[in-house]
């Protein structure tokens, strides 16, 4: 720890070129959760899943325009460091708490992603895989300096992107002769639409449950799509994982350059995700649907043994188990229907090589890439949190010549120890949270960014762009925003029955969902003994479908908190005394032209 | 709230430094309005365009799907590739515009009341 936090902000700045920073940021963007979670979400949600990509792009854009260059000009400050300098220590504690919570959730996602290849290839169970992932992350986060993680992620970007594209590059080259899957997957999309119609005609897909892959708004309303994009964008823009590298650049222009070029690099990988997801969907419809239950490929049983595949309602551990389960169904299918197959969304990318008939070497390469990307991203999340917290109170560069990004003193020991404790707490909390298998990876990322959007973004934007923003207003805004977002996420996910009963007047649930809920409630009232647990689970599932305010999903809840927090911030700031001279000076410093770029 | 931080806490005590600080604040008062207003306008324009691409286009995706690009419905293509590429171009464009703005001396009489024309005007953060 001492190495890493020994004035981490200084270590981060020294000897790192802008191109290395941009590559490292792209490498960090290409994390394990992006590979597994976003590909899975795109494959499962089709058109609607693309909102996740829009959210990432929006986050980079907001960071580049609204936040990062200004924090650089303020004295190379991370988000919590800036809040501390602009609004004082009490507000910084609130912002730090929000950051720890958001980092914990994002770390849980990366640990889950890191555990996935271990589960699939080494056969370890989920909680053990998460524990191993947490231990590895802890070692890397404690041993590595910020600059080392930056160098590592910069080096990793190209090989990781190449490994990610392999499952679509090879088929594109073989079938169309075009080694650019981003250009050649139009035919695959058309084939998906044809297969959907074919499976409907064969009665192997249910017209109610089948969501057309290319049609928008089949799983989310338009407003929910917009809120998801906005929530992710606002949250990502305020996270130290995105901001710490540009704010340490030598100038505000360099900070913008690092973000713009980093996004262009990341785009190369982002654009590969829709073709990957389309290949997964195509493989499912073509290869699995319509198969006889007793004639499935061994790779599916590997997934089943890892708890990642269920067929006909049971874990797909063997051909006999699947055949028996399908035969026991009321309408025993001779061929598998789409609804009989339940593959874990986050395992779809690793199943793709087998679905496409590629050699197992591709699966192993992909799994290794996911593991390395997730480990590096988890380590950087922890290191960025550590540096941001440890840097609170470090004096900014004096207004005189000094090397780029170098600060003028070292954090005191107690603050470095505090940062260490927070990192340990975040990793331990993330491991405990991930071990409960709370949600799929894309949802976890959206939750983590929603917390950041609600708590950090209004404070940063107001601190930079509104001189009148006061410490009291910002503190109140942070607390209200985060409280609302966390309440919405936790209540709709873990206390859905109570949430729906309290707020049923605000729910946009249709007649069908309401009828399902009432029927499940009646069934619970009538159930006795052992049936009660099953009836309660049914009621909870029905409540989750109906529990919302105006159709807002928990993955877009950051907008609720950001809106409420901003309103409170404005109102309280307006009625509290103006900020003092030091805060005004800081704002003036950010508003001066940075000649020479 | 305890304290408001201290942007100037690091300055060594001394008359010379205090004079320099006053001078810098005076210059800030002169230059800031035009520069800052211009930067703020540009930022708002970029964010508006970004919002159109990332929040507006998805809302009309269904209508755009009537047209195809590379065999892909346009609404899907726009969200999967087109808008992301457009945002990258927007970021590069905004970066260059802001760099040019930073390099340009603020012209006398420019809206906002700036009167400093010398390119040798000392920056707020000298290392930049």
XYZ file of C-alpha atoms in Angstrom:
725
model
C 0.000 0.000 0.000
C 2.703 2.350 0.920
C 4.153 2.090 -2.527
C 0.889 2.664 -4.239
C -0.355 5.486 -2.115
C 2.945 7.176 -1.610
C 1.629 10.287 -3.117
C -0.264 8.310 -5.678
C -1.296 11.358 -7.617
C 2.332 12.202 -8.187
C 3.250 8.671 -9.132
C 0.394 8.644 -11.584
C 1.557 11.745 -13.317
C 5.218 11.071 -13.789
C 6.526 9.761 -17.055
C 3.152 8.785 -18.494
C 2.569 10.060 -21.997
C -0.881 11.186 -23.118
C -1.060 8.286 -25.569
C -0.330 5.801 -22.787
C -3.060 7.393 -20.694
C -5.510 7.172 -23.604
C -4.604 3.539 -24.242
C -4.941 2.747 -20.555
C -8.365 4.387 -20.430
C -9.481 2.388 -23.444
C -8.050 -0.743 -21.798
C -9.959 0.062 -18.629
C -13.135 0.636 -20.639
C -12.650 -2.779 -22.205
C -13.241 -4.427 -18.849
C -14.485 -7.882 -18.003
C -17.976 -6.534 -17.377
C -18.044 -4.817 -20.756
C -17.021 -8.029 -22.499
C -19.314 -10.438 -20.677
C -22.090 -8.241 -19.324
C -22.716 -5.933 -22.217
C -22.453 -8.631 -24.876
C -24.911 -10.709 -22.849
C -27.272 -7.764 -22.404
C -27.163 -6.980 -26.111
C -27.823 -10.608 -27.024
C -30.690 -10.902 -24.552
C -32.308 -7.491 -25.014
C -31.603 -6.952 -28.712
C -32.170 -3.379 -29.838
C -32.967 -2.157 -26.324
C -29.602 -3.324 -25.009
C -27.879 -0.749 -27.193
C -28.784 1.883 -24.579
C -25.881 0.533 -22.504
C -23.454 1.523 -25.273
C -25.052 4.964 -25.566
C -24.601 5.406 -21.815
C -20.882 4.711 -22.052
C -20.441 7.144 -24.932
C -22.392 9.804 -23.047
C -20.217 9.350 -19.971
C -17.030 9.999 -21.902
C -18.581 13.031 -23.600
C -19.782 14.564 -20.317
C -16.444 13.891 -18.649
C -14.609 15.610 -21.483
C -16.818 18.664 -21.706
C -18.139 19.309 -18.217
C -15.723 17.868 -15.707
C -12.240 16.520 -16.465
C -10.431 19.557 -17.950
C -11.757 21.735 -15.150
C -10.566 19.370 -12.439
C -7.199 19.319 -14.178
C -7.090 23.099 -14.134
C -8.208 23.192 -10.522
C -4.939 21.486 -9.603
C -5.072 17.886 -10.848
C -7.866 17.025 -8.464
C -9.832 13.794 -8.420
C -13.594 14.085 -7.858
C -13.556 13.702 -4.069
C -10.401 15.806 -3.802
C -12.226 18.542 -5.717
C -15.306 18.333 -3.510
C -13.066 18.590 -0.444
C -11.284 21.662 -1.780
C -14.400 23.364 -3.098
C -16.892 22.519 -0.368
C -14.914 21.406 2.668
C -14.373 18.233 4.605
C -17.931 17.368 5.661
C -19.210 17.427 2.079
C -16.125 15.466 1.038
C -17.011 12.749 3.545
C -20.460 12.475 1.947
C -18.939 12.366 -1.544
C -16.368 9.816 -0.382
C -19.131 7.611 1.010
C -20.957 7.745 -2.299
C -17.764 6.894 -4.135
C -17.072 3.892 -1.904
C -20.617 2.601 -2.436
C -20.475 3.053 -6.219
C -17.016 1.477 -6.379
C -18.197 -1.439 -4.262
C -21.006 -2.241 -6.706
C -18.758 -1.850 -9.759
C -16.099 -3.989 -8.085
C -18.734 -6.651 -7.438
C -19.406 -6.698 -11.170
C -15.723 -7.052 -12.060
C -15.193 -9.769 -9.445
C -18.164 -11.678 -10.865
C -16.725 -11.306 -14.356
C -13.326 -12.500 -13.148
C -14.939 -15.486 -11.438
C -16.829 -16.516 -14.570
C -13.868 -18.060 -16.465
C -12.794 -19.754 -13.231
C -16.250 -21.305 -12.873
C -16.420 -22.364 -16.476
C -12.906 -23.640 -17.109
C -11.692 -24.693 -13.669
C -14.995 -25.836 -12.231
C -14.848 -23.745 -9.050
C -18.211 -22.745 -7.611
C -19.488 -19.171 -7.728
C -18.649 -17.934 -4.187
C -15.204 -19.569 -4.288
C -14.522 -17.975 -7.663
C -15.515 -14.575 -6.289
C -13.283 -15.080 -3.231
C -10.312 -15.948 -5.460
C -11.078 -12.927 -7.638
C -11.235 -10.651 -4.587
C -7.914 -11.981 -3.264
C -6.218 -11.411 -6.634
C -7.648 -7.903 -6.864
C -6.485 -7.091 -3.357
C -2.940 -8.236 -4.103
C -2.713 -6.232 -7.328
C -4.356 -3.146 -5.814
C -2.032 -3.140 -2.805
C 1.156 -3.979 -4.651
C 0.854 -1.858 -7.764
C 1.474 1.825 -8.154
C -1.054 3.799 -10.165
C 1.459 4.214 -12.967
C 2.013 0.451 -13.114
C -1.714 -0.231 -13.495
C -1.870 2.470 -16.163
C 1.022 0.905 -18.056
C -0.498 -2.556 -17.719
C -3.902 -1.495 -19.015
C -2.292 0.401 -21.887
C -0.360 -2.711 -22.873
C -3.408 -4.916 -22.561
C -5.768 -2.934 -24.768
C -4.692 -4.242 -28.169
C -4.463 -7.950 -27.226
C -7.754 -7.772 -25.334
C -9.535 -6.122 -28.242
C -8.072 -8.725 -30.628
C -9.204 -11.594 -28.404
C -12.684 -10.077 -28.121
C -13.080 -9.847 -31.880
C -11.790 -13.343 -32.618
C -15.179 -15.141 -32.416
C -16.692 -12.831 -35.042
C -13.538 -12.146 -37.041
C -12.991 -15.788 -37.998
C -16.563 -16.528 -39.185
C -16.749 -13.185 -41.017
C -13.529 -14.010 -42.813
C -14.691 -17.532 -43.649
C -18.232 -16.737 -44.803
C -18.196 -13.283 -46.332
C -14.491 -12.863 -46.993
C -14.715 -9.539 -45.154
C -12.462 -9.593 -42.092
C -14.353 -6.678 -40.538
C -17.349 -8.097 -38.695
C -18.606 -4.596 -37.936
C -19.318 -4.248 -41.675
C -20.309 -7.813 -42.456
C -22.948 -8.580 -39.847
C -25.922 -7.139 -41.711
C -26.487 -10.606 -43.176
C -26.404 -12.132 -39.685
C -29.050 -9.664 -38.473
C -31.257 -10.467 -41.436
C -30.787 -14.153 -40.736
C -31.853 -13.615 -37.096
C -35.131 -12.062 -38.232
C -35.717 -14.954 -40.647
C -34.928 -17.525 -37.950
C -37.317 -15.849 -35.506
C -40.126 -16.147 -38.026
C -39.150 -19.720 -38.830
C -39.126 -20.773 -35.168
C -42.512 -19.110 -34.638
C -43.869 -21.038 -37.624
C -42.481 -24.287 -36.191
C -44.065 -23.436 -32.829
C -40.630 -23.571 -31.233
C -40.955 -19.989 -30.009
C -43.791 -18.334 -28.112
C -45.170 -15.252 -29.886
C -45.762 -13.620 -26.481
C -42.330 -14.179 -24.957
C -40.247 -13.860 -28.143
C -38.899 -10.304 -28.412
C -37.955 -9.436 -31.973
C -34.208 -8.823 -31.883
C -34.174 -5.799 -34.172
C -37.324 -4.100 -32.904
C -36.900 -1.271 -30.349
C -38.804 -0.891 -27.072
C -39.807 -4.534 -26.648
C -38.210 -4.820 -23.199
C -38.012 -1.145 -22.148
C -40.213 1.863 -22.736
C -38.691 4.819 -24.633
C -38.471 6.858 -21.415
C -36.779 3.964 -19.589
C -34.248 3.745 -22.434
C -33.473 7.442 -22.165
C -33.163 7.253 -18.386
C -30.827 4.287 -18.562
C -28.574 6.095 -21.029
C -28.590 9.285 -18.991
C -28.061 7.544 -15.668
C -25.080 5.588 -16.947
C -23.590 8.624 -18.666
C -23.884 10.869 -15.613
C -22.455 8.212 -13.338
C -19.539 7.238 -15.531
C -18.552 10.878 -16.009
C -18.043 11.320 -12.269
C -16.108 8.139 -11.507
C -12.409 8.368 -10.637
C -11.785 5.357 -12.894
C -12.523 7.688 -15.827
C -11.320 10.993 -14.369
C -8.077 10.255 -12.536
C -6.011 9.821 -15.691
C -7.100 12.941 -17.607
C -6.951 15.181 -14.530
C -3.308 14.199 -14.072
C -2.462 15.325 -17.604
C -0.130 18.261 -18.135
C -2.789 20.665 -19.382
C -6.526 21.012 -19.803
C -6.081 20.402 -23.519
C -4.190 17.190 -22.798
C -6.994 16.123 -20.489
C -9.471 16.550 -23.343
C -7.089 14.848 -25.776
C -6.690 11.831 -23.519
C -10.467 11.438 -23.236
C -11.204 11.992 -26.928
C -8.463 9.675 -28.186
C -9.214 7.136 -25.451
C -12.823 6.997 -26.590
C -11.825 6.595 -30.236
C -9.660 3.637 -29.215
C -12.382 2.137 -27.047
C -14.800 2.562 -29.925
C -12.876 -0.065 -31.885
C -13.897 -2.583 -29.249
C -17.375 -1.157 -28.577
C -18.310 -1.539 -32.223
C -17.488 -5.238 -32.011
C -20.087 -5.875 -29.304
C -23.229 -5.726 -31.504
C -21.769 -8.225 -34.024
C -20.753 -10.485 -31.126
C -24.226 -10.300 -29.611
C -25.840 -10.925 -32.990
C -23.644 -13.990 -33.485
C -24.735 -15.295 -30.064
C -28.412 -14.769 -30.824
C -28.041 -16.351 -34.245
C -26.233 -19.348 -32.776
C -28.934 -19.865 -30.148
C -31.758 -19.772 -32.659
C -29.993 -21.878 -35.235
C -27.946 -24.350 -33.185
C -29.864 -24.945 -29.966
C -33.516 -24.284 -30.705
C -34.992 -27.283 -32.525
C -32.452 -29.776 -31.159
C -33.662 -33.027 -29.642
C -33.188 -32.842 -25.840
C -31.051 -35.968 -25.761
C -28.672 -34.803 -28.483
C -27.074 -31.693 -27.058
C -23.394 -30.808 -27.339
C -20.987 -31.351 -24.416
C -20.192 -27.649 -24.076
C -23.751 -27.035 -22.892
C -23.245 -29.549 -20.082
C -20.046 -27.727 -19.089
C -22.150 -24.594 -18.702
C -24.817 -26.567 -16.860
C -22.326 -28.011 -14.381
C -21.101 -24.469 -13.682
C -24.690 -23.459 -12.927
C -24.908 -21.302 -16.040
C -27.330 -23.306 -18.206
C -30.756 -24.753 -17.525
C -32.834 -26.739 -19.999
C -36.469 -27.677 -19.408
C -36.229 -26.174 -15.928
C -33.244 -28.175 -14.623
C -29.509 -27.626 -14.615
C -28.167 -29.039 -17.881
C -25.577 -31.343 -16.370
C -26.027 -34.323 -18.699
C -28.034 -35.558 -21.662
C -29.980 -37.956 -19.434
C -30.920 -35.219 -16.980
C -32.111 -32.939 -19.772
C -34.053 -35.709 -21.525
C -35.775 -36.724 -18.299
C -36.672 -33.131 -17.429
C -38.090 -32.396 -20.872
C -40.076 -35.646 -20.884
C -41.595 -34.721 -17.540
C -42.983 -31.416 -18.819
C -46.771 -31.281 -19.394
C -46.286 -30.866 -23.143
C -43.080 -32.865 -23.469
C -41.262 -31.281 -26.413
C -39.626 -33.528 -28.988
C -37.445 -30.597 -30.001
C -36.228 -27.833 -27.711
C -38.206 -24.598 -27.774
C -36.657 -21.220 -27.194
C -38.319 -20.953 -23.785
C -36.940 -24.346 -22.732
C -33.381 -23.003 -22.916
C -32.124 -20.692 -20.184
C -28.477 -19.693 -20.567
C -26.986 -17.226 -18.060
C -26.755 -13.901 -19.844
C -23.210 -13.300 -18.629
C -21.950 -16.621 -19.990
C -23.184 -16.071 -23.537
C -19.920 -14.587 -24.817
C -17.943 -17.571 -23.566
C -20.486 -19.892 -25.173
C -20.165 -18.156 -28.527
C -17.139 -20.046 -29.901
C -18.882 -23.358 -29.223
C -22.156 -22.077 -30.676
C -20.307 -21.017 -33.809
C -18.405 -24.272 -34.113
C -15.011 -22.683 -33.441
C -12.168 -24.613 -31.789
C -12.055 -24.714 -27.990
C -8.801 -22.764 -28.137
C -10.867 -19.673 -28.986
C -12.979 -20.205 -25.855
C -9.850 -20.480 -23.735
C -8.303 -17.366 -25.287
C -11.504 -15.440 -24.732
C -11.804 -16.644 -21.137
C -8.208 -15.633 -20.433
C -8.850 -12.201 -21.954
C -11.957 -11.726 -19.816
C -10.105 -12.741 -16.661
C -7.171 -10.416 -17.316
C -9.427 -7.510 -18.293
C -11.600 -7.961 -15.217
C -8.604 -8.193 -12.894
C -6.986 -5.058 -14.341
C -10.271 -3.136 -14.221
C -10.972 -4.209 -10.639
C -7.461 -3.225 -9.587
C -7.810 0.177 -11.255
C -11.183 0.772 -9.577
C -9.520 0.153 -6.208
C -6.409 2.200 -7.037
C -8.454 5.142 -8.341
C -10.540 5.127 -5.153
C -7.376 4.961 -3.053
C -5.673 7.832 -4.846
C -8.740 10.033 -4.819
C -9.320 9.591 -1.094
C -5.640 9.733 -0.171
C -5.272 12.919 -2.190
C -7.824 14.891 -0.174
C -6.100 17.876 1.277
C -2.954 17.468 -0.805
C -1.981 20.923 -1.873
C -2.554 21.652 -5.544
C 0.376 22.668 -7.704
C 1.505 26.140 -6.752
C 1.034 28.882 -9.281
C 4.599 28.606 -10.462
C 6.601 26.406 -12.781
C 6.441 22.757 -11.870
C 6.424 19.448 -13.674
C 3.085 18.438 -15.111
C 0.798 16.869 -12.611
C 3.189 17.051 -9.706
C 1.689 17.994 -6.408
C 3.463 19.849 -3.710
C 3.170 17.588 -0.716
C 2.403 14.055 0.363
C -0.791 12.866 2.029
C -0.351 12.349 5.760
C -0.062 8.788 7.009
C -3.513 8.728 8.558
C -5.129 9.644 5.256
C -3.209 6.962 3.425
C -4.307 4.486 6.071
C -7.897 5.674 5.677
C -7.641 5.135 1.931
C -6.274 1.636 2.575
C -9.143 0.822 4.929
C -11.692 2.087 2.404
C -10.149 -0.002 -0.379
C -10.165 -3.088 1.838
C -13.765 -2.412 2.846
C -14.824 -1.875 -0.773
C -13.197 -5.114 -1.963
C -14.535 -7.151 0.971
C -17.997 -5.644 0.586
C -17.912 -6.242 -3.151
C -16.942 -9.885 -2.650
C -19.732 -10.399 -0.129
C -22.237 -8.687 -2.412
C -21.111 -10.584 -5.523
C -21.289 -13.915 -3.682
C -25.058 -13.437 -3.307
C -25.385 -13.360 -7.123
C -27.481 -10.194 -6.942
C -28.006 -9.528 -10.652
C -26.441 -9.841 -14.069
C -23.294 -7.850 -14.830
C -24.875 -5.107 -16.929
C -27.422 -4.447 -14.183
C -24.681 -4.261 -11.555
C -22.756 -1.743 -13.658
C -25.904 0.308 -14.158
C -26.608 0.285 -10.412
C -23.089 1.370 -9.521
C -23.162 4.190 -12.034
C -26.648 5.211 -10.863
C -25.287 5.735 -7.351
C -22.441 7.863 -8.724
C -24.853 9.819 -10.936
C -27.061 10.639 -7.965
C -24.341 11.557 -5.507
C -21.247 12.754 -7.291
C -22.265 14.298 -10.605
C -24.469 17.161 -9.327
C -21.794 18.069 -6.766
C -19.023 18.144 -9.370
C -20.977 19.989 -12.033
C -22.313 22.559 -9.576
C -18.882 23.009 -8.012
C -17.319 23.720 -11.375
C -20.059 25.594 -13.187
C -21.982 27.452 -10.472
C -19.993 29.742 -8.260
C -22.969 30.202 -5.937
C -23.103 26.498 -5.008
C -22.505 26.238 -1.272
C -21.149 23.474 0.910
C -24.479 23.118 2.730
C -26.423 22.906 -0.522
C -24.060 20.380 -2.026
C -24.031 18.231 1.086
C -27.825 18.205 1.166
C -27.962 17.449 -2.564
C -25.580 14.512 -2.261
C -27.461 12.998 0.666
C -30.928 13.426 -0.867
C -29.882 12.219 -4.316
C -28.137 9.089 -3.110
C -30.832 8.270 -0.576
C -33.514 8.394 -3.263
C -31.569 6.302 -5.783
C -30.461 3.686 -3.248
C -33.999 3.468 -1.886
C -35.406 2.927 -5.378
C -32.858 0.257 -6.328
C -33.023 -1.641 -3.038
C -36.787 -1.411 -2.625
C -37.671 -2.483 -6.173
C -35.150 -5.335 -6.085
C -35.323 -6.674 -2.530
C -38.636 -5.373 -1.133
C -40.719 -5.354 -4.286
C -43.942 -6.486 -2.598
C -43.912 -3.688 -0.028
C -42.771 -1.143 -2.621
C -45.602 -2.021 -4.985
C -48.214 -1.995 -2.261
C -46.984 1.427 -1.089
C -46.638 3.035 -4.487
C -49.102 1.122 -6.674
C -50.704 4.416 -7.705
C -47.449 5.486 -9.409
C -46.780 2.176 -11.164
C -47.252 1.903 -14.910
C -47.874 -1.858 -14.670
C -50.448 -3.037 -17.193
C -53.597 -5.017 -16.439
C -51.747 -8.290 -16.966
C -48.999 -7.518 -14.451
C -51.492 -6.252 -11.870
C -53.666 -9.325 -12.352
C -50.595 -11.567 -11.936
C -49.695 -9.777 -8.702
C -53.199 -10.080 -7.271
C -53.456 -13.728 -8.246
C -50.088 -14.443 -6.619
C -51.190 -12.603 -3.474
C -54.374 -14.658 -3.304
C -52.343 -17.826 -3.857
C -50.048 -16.873 -0.987
C -53.016 -16.260 1.292
C -54.408 -19.674 0.405
C -51.066 -21.509 0.643
C -50.134 -23.456 3.721
C -47.033 -25.200 5.012
C -44.247 -25.771 2.532
C -46.191 -24.209 -0.336
C -45.922 -20.807 1.302
C -42.271 -20.326 0.358
C -42.974 -21.085 -3.312
C -46.049 -18.839 -3.277
C -44.050 -16.033 -1.689
C -41.373 -16.365 -4.380
C -44.105 -16.187 -7.042
C -45.541 -13.080 -5.417
C -42.101 -11.465 -5.221
C -41.475 -12.184 -8.900
C -44.859 -10.716 -9.840
C -44.211 -7.667 -7.640
C -40.848 -7.021 -9.291
C -42.571 -6.777 -12.650
C -45.010 -4.208 -11.309
C -42.894 -2.274 -8.787
C -41.865 1.025 -10.362
C -42.587 4.717 -10.508
C -43.883 5.675 -13.949
C -42.044 2.769 -15.575
C -38.595 3.811 -14.367
C -36.362 0.790 -13.999
C -33.815 0.443 -11.235
C -30.985 0.506 -13.788
C -31.964 4.074 -14.705
C -32.548 5.239 -11.132
C -29.534 7.526 -11.192
C -31.610 10.114 -13.027
C -34.112 10.225 -10.155
C -31.388 10.881 -7.607
C -29.482 13.307 -9.824
C -32.663 15.306 -10.450
C -33.719 15.417 -6.813
C -30.172 16.084 -5.627
C -29.730 18.952 -8.072
C -33.016 20.517 -6.990
C -32.069 20.323 -3.319
C -28.589 21.641 -4.086
C -30.031 24.658 -5.900
C -32.603 25.454 -3.236
C -30.328 25.083 -0.218
C -27.484 26.957 -1.919
C -29.828 29.817 -2.705
C -30.729 30.315 0.962
C -27.295 29.785 2.517
C -24.442 32.333 2.629
C -22.286 32.656 -0.473
C -19.102 30.577 -0.638
C -15.962 32.056 0.875
C -13.023 33.629 -0.955
C -11.019 30.411 -1.263
C -13.871 28.657 -3.072
C -14.327 31.666 -5.345
C -10.621 31.689 -6.130
C -10.756 28.026 -7.051
C -13.656 28.619 -9.430
C -11.874 31.605 -10.979
C -8.811 29.477 -11.507
C -10.859 26.990 -13.521
C -12.349 29.731 -15.658
C -9.123 31.263 -16.854
C -7.891 30.546 -20.390
C -5.149 27.946 -20.473
C -2.876 29.533 -23.055
C -0.752 27.312 -25.152
C -3.067 24.288 -24.822
C -20.125 22.550 6.750
C -16.716 22.808 8.134
C -14.647 25.109 6.076
C -14.657 25.690 2.408
C -11.294 24.254 1.619
C -8.490 26.583 0.708
C -7.440 27.046 -2.876
C -4.905 29.608 -1.835
C -3.708 27.921 1.352
C -0.535 26.768 -0.359
C 0.696 30.265 -1.199
C 3.617 31.247 0.930
C 2.945 34.278 3.092
C 4.577 37.349 1.717
C 3.733 40.613 0.208
C 5.057 39.782 -3.236
C 2.909 36.722 -3.597
C -0.165 38.559 -2.346
C 0.451 41.265 -4.938
C 0.760 38.608 -7.646
C -2.477 37.060 -6.512
C -4.307 40.357 -6.656
C -2.863 40.989 -10.108
C -4.027 37.588 -11.290
C -7.521 38.161 -9.928
C -7.695 41.527 -11.638
C -6.714 39.910 -14.920
C -9.224 37.139 -14.328
C -11.943 39.713 -13.859
C -11.027 41.239 -17.215
C -10.524 38.105 -19.268
C -12.963 35.667 -17.758
C -16.263 36.922 -19.119
C -15.489 36.635 -22.832
C -13.424 33.473 -22.566
C -15.740 31.743 -20.155
C -18.899 32.704 -22.001
C -17.453 31.419 -25.230
C -16.321 28.168 -23.611
C -19.694 27.738 -21.920
C -21.595 28.315 -25.166
C -19.429 25.813 -26.955
C -19.852 23.243 -24.164
C -23.622 23.624 -24.256
C -23.634 23.212 -28.041
C -21.567 20.026 -27.808
C -23.793 18.622 -25.086
C -26.898 19.484 -27.095
C -25.554 17.644 -30.138
C -24.503 14.727 -27.956
C -27.993 14.582 -26.437
C -29.554 14.533 -29.875
C -27.329 11.633 -30.897
C -27.576 9.545 -27.754
C -31.025 10.423 -26.394
C -32.943 11.758 -29.400
C -32.035 9.266 -32.109
C -33.060 6.213 -30.040
C -36.534 7.705 -29.642
C -37.073 7.721 -33.410
C -35.297 4.425 -34.036
C -38.524 2.699 -35.019
C -39.139 5.241 -37.770
C -35.524 5.091 -38.945
C -35.700 1.312 -39.265
C -37.600 1.735 -42.531
C -34.236 2.517 -44.165
C -31.319 0.088 -44.309
C -27.551 0.644 -44.068
C -25.140 -2.211 -44.924
C -28.107 -4.547 -44.619
C -28.917 -3.248 -41.133
C -32.074 -1.271 -40.231
C -31.019 2.364 -39.835
C -32.481 2.763 -36.328
C -30.474 -0.210 -35.088
C -27.400 0.819 -37.042
C -27.553 4.356 -35.650
C -27.474 3.134 -32.062
C -25.040 0.265 -32.631
C -22.491 2.205 -34.651
C -23.517 5.512 -36.220
C -24.173 7.582 -33.120
C -21.136 6.204 -31.309
C -18.892 7.153 -34.226
C -20.573 10.562 -34.397
C -19.918 11.129 -30.688
C -16.246 10.268 -31.182
C -16.029 12.791 -34.027
C -17.862 15.344 -31.881
C -15.363 14.856 -29.069
C -12.399 15.314 -31.404
C -13.997 18.409 -32.920
C -14.804 19.910 -29.508
C -11.267 19.243 -28.320
C -9.754 21.091 -31.286
C -12.182 23.992 -30.961
C -11.364 24.425 -27.304
C -7.636 24.223 -27.994
C -7.979 26.980 -30.594
C -9.980 29.029 -28.112
C -7.315 28.578 -25.451
C -4.595 29.692 -27.846
C -6.467 32.699 -29.179
C -5.860 36.011 -27.403
C -9.102 37.560 -26.254
C -9.881 40.420 -28.609
C -10.606 43.893 -27.353
C -14.232 44.811 -27.495
C -15.330 41.179 -27.720
C -18.733 40.648 -26.169
C -18.248 40.051 -22.513
C -16.145 43.076 -21.903
C -12.635 41.652 -22.235
C -9.944 44.198 -22.955
C -6.821 42.119 -22.889
C -5.257 41.616 -26.287
C -1.736 40.556 -25.490
C -0.980 36.895 -26.192
C 1.618 37.174 -23.454
C -1.107 37.414 -20.874
C 0.068 35.196 -18.004
C -2.070 32.111 -17.649
C -3.859 31.208 -14.458
C -2.024 27.917 -14.372
C 1.415 28.784 -15.746
C 2.529 25.243 -16.517
C -0.195 24.980 -19.125
